[in-house]
């Protein structure tokens, strides 16, 4: 028999919860979840996701946002003037000027930003500070210095009838037409207002902007059909952790629950082999000198 041709296994929220209930013996084979069991599973699973979210710097949640358009005489940016609402951790930031040149912006902590004497100075942005807040949508991005003036950027209608803002100055050609051109994401991004008709051969200008790369939170299981916001290797870890927590809720004896958490740890260690100890043997360093 030939091997399979796919590697995209996943599992839905409700199926994962059902499996965890079966592992601790609450459900018999062929039996389905009742509404209370499902709600218990959803709540326990949601807590696991939120706990996992803060326990590591997960690379798969790093996103690049649509460039943040800058405004004249503005050093404070919130969700009301374009800041993404899901920034858990800023990774990189670059300032792009009107001729398309990118310059790194230094991301600083609160004490470094507070040490700046003249925070309202104008000039090319060099430093950025993202305030802390429990609600990510309430965080504020502070830029220093701020721009005194900005260039008016082009805004056009794409072939999908959506509005696109120019993010790199260029002469329009088929290869950069939004959204049918192969290179259009290098020149255009969703956003803007008052679009004109895209025309080949037109010189399109971009406004000043900052380009953000940031880590977003892990997404919750909001609906029955949602699949994990984790790589394909993670569901086994999740189902054993969930079984452990549900076992506590349903009074499963401690030995059985310990067995589940050991399986969860084993599944996690199988994913992150590089964090496992290579050997438990104690060596005499003198023998190797």
Short mmCIF file of C-alpha atoms in Angstrom, two decimals:
data_model
loop_
_atom_site.label_atom_id
_atom_site.label_comp_id
_atom_site.label_asym_id
_atom_site.label_seq_id
_atom_site.Cartn_x
_atom_site.Cartn_y
_atom_site.Cartn_z
CA UNK A 1 0.00 0.00 0.00
CA UNK A 2 1.37 3.48 -0.85
CA UNK A 3 1.77 6.06 1.94
CA UNK A 4 -0.60 8.97 2.31
CA UNK A 5 0.00 12.21 0.48
CA UNK A 6 -1.06 14.79 3.11
CA UNK A 7 0.27 16.03 6.46
CA UNK A 8 -2.51 18.34 7.59
CA UNK A 9 -4.25 16.50 10.43
CA UNK A 10 -6.18 18.66 12.84
CA UNK A 11 -9.07 18.33 15.27
CA UNK A 12 -12.07 20.49 16.15
CA UNK A 13 -12.78 21.97 19.57
CA UNK A 14 -15.73 19.70 20.38
CA UNK A 15 -13.97 16.53 19.22
CA UNK A 16 -10.96 17.36 21.38
CA UNK A 17 -13.25 17.88 24.40
CA UNK A 18 -15.04 14.62 23.69
CA UNK A 19 -11.76 12.69 23.51
CA UNK A 20 -10.62 14.14 26.87
CA UNK A 21 -13.88 13.03 28.52
CA UNK A 22 -13.43 9.52 27.13
CA UNK A 23 -9.84 9.34 28.39
CA UNK A 24 -10.98 9.84 31.98
CA UNK A 25 -13.91 7.44 31.62
CA UNK A 26 -16.70 10.00 31.84
CA UNK A 27 -17.96 9.04 28.38
CA UNK A 28 -18.45 5.53 27.07
CA UNK A 29 -17.53 4.66 23.45
CA UNK A 30 -20.23 6.00 21.14
CA UNK A 31 -21.65 8.32 23.79
CA UNK A 32 -21.82 12.07 23.12
CA UNK A 33 -21.29 15.09 25.34
CA UNK A 34 -24.22 16.66 27.13
CA UNK A 35 -24.43 20.47 27.35
CA UNK A 36 -22.88 20.69 30.82
CA UNK A 37 -19.94 18.48 29.90
CA UNK A 38 -19.36 20.54 26.76
CA UNK A 39 -19.37 23.81 28.70
CA UNK A 40 -16.99 22.38 31.31
CA UNK A 41 -14.67 21.35 28.48
CA UNK A 42 -14.85 24.71 26.72
CA UNK A 43 -14.00 26.61 29.89
CA UNK A 44 -11.13 24.30 30.86
CA UNK A 45 -9.74 24.34 27.32
CA UNK A 46 -9.94 28.13 27.15
CA UNK A 47 -7.93 28.41 30.38
CA UNK A 48 -5.30 26.04 28.97
CA UNK A 49 -4.98 28.17 25.82
CA UNK A 50 -4.62 31.39 27.80
CA UNK A 51 -2.07 29.81 30.14
CA UNK A 52 -0.08 28.41 27.22
CA UNK A 53 -0.19 31.82 25.55
CA UNK A 54 1.84 33.49 28.30
CA UNK A 55 4.17 30.54 28.94
CA UNK A 56 6.29 30.93 25.81
CA UNK A 57 7.28 33.15 22.91
CA UNK A 58 5.48 31.21 20.18
CA UNK A 59 6.93 31.89 16.73
CA UNK A 60 3.78 30.93 14.85
CA UNK A 61 1.90 33.88 16.33
CA UNK A 62 4.29 36.48 14.88
CA UNK A 63 2.43 38.62 12.32
CA UNK A 64 3.33 41.53 10.08
CA UNK A 65 0.55 44.10 10.13
CA UNK A 66 -0.58 46.38 7.37
CA UNK A 67 1.78 49.38 7.58
CA UNK A 68 0.67 52.01 10.07
CA UNK A 69 0.16 55.29 8.21
CA UNK A 70 1.72 58.22 10.08
CA UNK A 71 0.11 61.61 10.59
CA UNK A 72 1.68 65.05 10.87
CA UNK A 73 2.41 66.35 14.39
CA UNK A 74 1.21 63.07 15.91
CA UNK A 75 3.37 61.00 18.23
CA UNK A 76 0.58 58.97 19.88
CA UNK A 77 -1.13 56.09 18.02
CA UNK A 78 -4.03 53.96 19.23
CA UNK A 79 -6.55 51.66 17.56
CA UNK A 80 -8.54 54.77 16.60
CA UNK A 81 -5.75 55.96 14.29
CA UNK A 82 -4.58 52.63 12.92
CA UNK A 83 -2.67 50.73 15.61
CA UNK A 84 -3.50 46.97 15.47
CA UNK A 85 -5.56 45.80 18.45
CA UNK A 86 -3.77 42.45 18.87
CA UNK A 87 -0.18 43.42 19.67
CA UNK A 88 0.99 41.26 22.56
CA UNK A 89 4.69 41.90 21.98
CA UNK A 90 6.45 44.15 19.47
CA UNK A 91 9.20 42.28 17.62
CA UNK A 92 10.50 44.75 15.03
CA UNK A 93 9.62 48.21 13.72
CA UNK A 94 10.86 50.10 10.68
CA UNK A 95 10.10 53.61 9.50
CA UNK A 96 9.53 53.99 5.74
CA UNK A 97 9.87 57.46 4.24
CA UNK A 98 8.10 58.82 1.18
CA UNK A 99 10.82 57.60 -1.21
CA UNK A 100 10.53 54.02 0.05
CA UNK A 101 13.60 53.82 2.28
CA UNK A 102 13.28 51.68 5.44
CA UNK A 103 15.09 52.62 8.65
CA UNK A 104 15.00 50.56 11.90
CA UNK A 105 13.16 52.10 14.84
CA UNK A 106 14.44 51.23 18.32
CA UNK A 107 11.79 49.66 20.57
CA UNK A 108 12.30 50.81 24.16
CA UNK A 109 10.86 50.16 27.62
CA UNK A 110 8.99 52.65 29.80
CA UNK A 111 12.04 53.87 31.72
CA UNK A 112 13.97 54.55 28.50
CA UNK A 113 11.08 56.48 26.99
CA UNK A 114 10.58 58.49 30.17
CA UNK A 115 14.26 59.48 30.06
CA UNK A 116 13.66 61.39 26.81
CA UNK A 117 13.63 65.09 27.69
CA UNK A 118 11.77 66.67 24.75
CA UNK A 119 9.15 64.10 23.80
CA UNK A 120 7.29 66.39 21.36
CA UNK A 121 10.34 67.05 19.17
CA UNK A 122 9.79 66.75 15.41
CA UNK A 123 11.98 64.76 13.06
CA UNK A 124 12.37 61.26 11.65
CA UNK A 125 11.03 58.59 14.08
CA UNK A 126 13.88 56.84 15.88
CA UNK A 127 12.32 55.39 19.04
CA UNK A 128 9.03 53.63 19.82
CA UNK A 129 7.43 52.73 23.13
CA UNK A 130 4.32 50.56 23.40
CA UNK A 131 2.51 51.05 26.70
CA UNK A 132 1.37 48.10 28.80
CA UNK A 133 -2.29 47.31 29.35
CA UNK A 134 -4.29 44.20 30.25
CA UNK A 135 -6.58 44.96 27.32
CA UNK A 136 -4.38 44.83 24.20
CA UNK A 137 -6.76 47.10 22.30
CA UNK A 138 -6.04 49.84 24.87
CA UNK A 139 -2.27 49.92 24.35
CA UNK A 140 -0.71 53.12 22.98
CA UNK A 141 2.26 53.41 20.62
CA UNK A 142 4.42 56.48 21.26
CA UNK A 143 6.87 57.58 18.54
CA UNK A 144 9.85 59.88 19.00
CA UNK A 145 10.49 62.19 17.25
CA UNK A 146 7.21 62.79 15.41
CA UNK A 147 6.88 63.97 11.83
CA UNK A 148 6.16 67.66 11.23
CA UNK A 149 4.57 66.98 7.83
CA UNK A 150 3.59 63.92 5.80
CA UNK A 151 3.26 63.15 2.10
CA UNK A 152 -0.16 62.45 0.63
CA UNK A 153 -0.16 58.84 -0.51
CA UNK A 154 -2.08 57.34 -3.40
CA UNK A 155 -5.22 55.28 -2.80
CA UNK A 156 -6.82 53.15 -5.52
CA UNK A 157 -9.50 50.55 -6.03
CA UNK A 158 -8.22 47.01 -6.55
CA UNK A 159 -9.55 44.47 -9.01
CA UNK A 160 -11.47 42.96 -6.06
CA UNK A 161 -13.30 46.31 -5.58
CA UNK A 162 -11.55 46.91 -2.24
CA UNK A 163 -9.54 50.02 -1.33
CA UNK A 164 -5.72 49.91 -1.30
CA UNK A 165 -3.14 52.45 -0.12
CA UNK A 166 0.27 52.79 -1.74
CA UNK A 167 3.09 51.58 0.53
CA UNK A 168 5.98 51.94 -1.92
CA UNK A 169 6.46 54.69 -4.56
CA UNK A 170 6.39 53.23 -8.07
CA UNK A 171 5.21 53.58 -11.64
CA UNK A 172 2.15 51.40 -12.10
CA UNK A 173 2.48 48.26 -14.19
CA UNK A 174 0.49 45.04 -14.47
CA UNK A 175 2.87 43.24 -12.12
CA UNK A 176 2.01 45.64 -9.25
CA UNK A 177 -1.69 46.06 -9.89
CA UNK A 178 -3.81 45.26 -6.81
CA UNK A 179 -4.67 42.46 -6.57
CA UNK A 180 -3.88 40.61 -9.78
CA UNK A 181 -0.22 41.61 -10.05
CA UNK A 182 2.31 39.11 -8.73
CA UNK A 183 4.21 41.84 -6.84
CA UNK A 184 1.25 43.94 -5.68
CA UNK A 185 1.79 43.27 -1.90
CA UNK A 186 5.14 45.06 -2.22
CA UNK A 187 3.42 48.22 -3.42
CA UNK A 188 -0.10 48.20 -1.95
CA UNK A 189 -1.89 47.31 1.29
CA UNK A 190 -5.53 47.37 2.29
CA UNK A 191 -6.68 50.71 3.66
CA UNK A 192 -7.15 54.35 2.85
CA UNK A 193 -10.06 56.47 1.71
CA UNK A 194 -11.12 58.36 -1.40
CA UNK A 195 -9.73 55.86 -3.93
CA UNK A 196 -9.14 56.62 -7.60
CA UNK A 197 -9.07 54.21 -10.52
CA UNK A 198 -5.78 52.36 -10.89
CA UNK A 199 -4.09 53.32 -14.16
CA UNK A 200 -1.03 51.71 -15.75
CA UNK A 201 1.92 54.08 -16.18
CA UNK A 202 0.84 56.40 -13.34
CA UNK A 203 3.45 57.42 -10.76
CA UNK A 204 2.02 56.52 -7.36
CA UNK A 205 3.36 58.08 -4.15
CA UNK A 206 3.35 56.55 -0.68
CA UNK A 207 2.94 58.34 2.61
CA UNK A 208 5.30 57.95 5.57
CA UNK A 209 4.58 54.83 7.61
CA UNK A 210 5.90 52.41 10.23
CA UNK A 211 6.03 48.71 9.45
CA UNK A 212 5.35 46.49 12.47
CA UNK A 213 6.14 42.88 13.17
CA UNK A 214 4.51 41.69 16.37
CA UNK A 215 3.47 38.65 18.36
CA UNK A 216 -0.29 38.27 18.69
CA UNK A 217 -2.14 36.22 21.34
CA UNK A 218 -3.11 32.61 20.73
CA UNK A 219 -6.67 32.49 19.46
CA UNK A 220 -9.40 30.88 21.56
CA UNK A 221 -11.68 28.04 20.49
CA UNK A 222 -14.75 30.22 19.88
CA UNK A 223 -16.95 27.79 17.94
CA UNK A 224 -17.51 24.03 17.76
CA UNK A 225 -15.73 23.80 14.41
CA UNK A 226 -12.65 25.81 15.46
CA UNK A 227 -9.33 23.99 15.20
CA UNK A 228 -6.35 24.69 17.49
CA UNK A 229 -4.32 27.85 16.91
CA UNK A 230 -1.27 25.62 17.31
CA UNK A 231 0.99 23.68 14.94
CA UNK A 232 -0.24 20.23 13.89
CA UNK A 233 1.97 18.55 16.51
CA UNK A 234 0.17 20.10 19.51
CA UNK A 235 -3.34 18.52 19.79
CA UNK A 236 -2.10 15.46 21.72
CA UNK A 237 -0.56 17.72 24.36
CA UNK A 238 -3.79 19.73 24.58
CA UNK A 239 -6.07 16.70 24.94
CA UNK A 240 -3.99 15.19 27.78
CA UNK A 241 -3.80 18.52 29.62
CA UNK A 242 -7.55 18.88 29.23
CA UNK A 243 -8.11 15.33 30.49
CA UNK A 244 -6.01 16.15 33.57
CA UNK A 245 -8.06 19.26 34.36
CA UNK A 246 -11.40 17.55 33.72
CA UNK A 247 -10.30 14.66 35.94
CA UNK A 248 -10.01 17.09 38.83
CA UNK A 249 -13.48 18.45 38.07
CA UNK A 250 -15.10 15.00 37.92
CA UNK A 251 -13.30 13.52 40.92
CA UNK A 252 -11.01 11.10 39.06
CA UNK A 253 -8.42 9.64 41.44
CA UNK A 254 -5.06 11.36 41.65
CA UNK A 255 -3.02 8.47 40.24
CA UNK A 256 -5.03 8.44 37.01
CA UNK A 257 -4.76 12.21 36.73
CA UNK A 258 -1.00 12.08 37.27
CA UNK A 259 -0.85 9.57 34.44
CA UNK A 260 -2.59 12.08 32.17
CA UNK A 261 -0.29 14.97 33.05
CA UNK A 262 2.76 12.75 32.51
CA UNK A 263 1.42 11.91 29.06
CA UNK A 264 0.90 15.63 28.38
CA UNK A 265 4.47 16.33 29.47
CA UNK A 266 5.73 13.49 27.31
CA UNK A 267 3.83 14.80 24.28
CA UNK A 268 5.27 18.28 24.89
CA UNK A 269 8.80 16.90 25.23
CA UNK A 270 8.36 14.98 21.97
CA UNK A 271 7.62 18.30 20.23
CA UNK A 272 10.50 20.21 21.84
CA UNK A 273 13.21 17.57 21.79
CA UNK A 274 15.94 20.20 22.17
CA UNK A 275 14.82 21.02 25.74
CA UNK A 276 15.12 17.42 26.93
CA UNK A 277 18.13 16.41 28.95
CA UNK A 278 20.63 14.53 26.82
CA UNK A 279 21.83 12.38 29.70
CA UNK A 280 21.22 11.89 33.41
CA UNK A 281 24.72 10.55 33.98
CA UNK A 282 27.08 12.54 36.18
CA UNK A 283 30.52 12.85 34.64
CA UNK A 284 33.79 13.74 36.27
CA UNK A 285 34.95 16.78 34.33
CA UNK A 286 38.57 16.15 35.35
CA UNK A 287 38.56 12.94 33.28
CA UNK A 288 37.94 14.95 30.12
CA UNK A 289 40.58 17.62 30.66
#
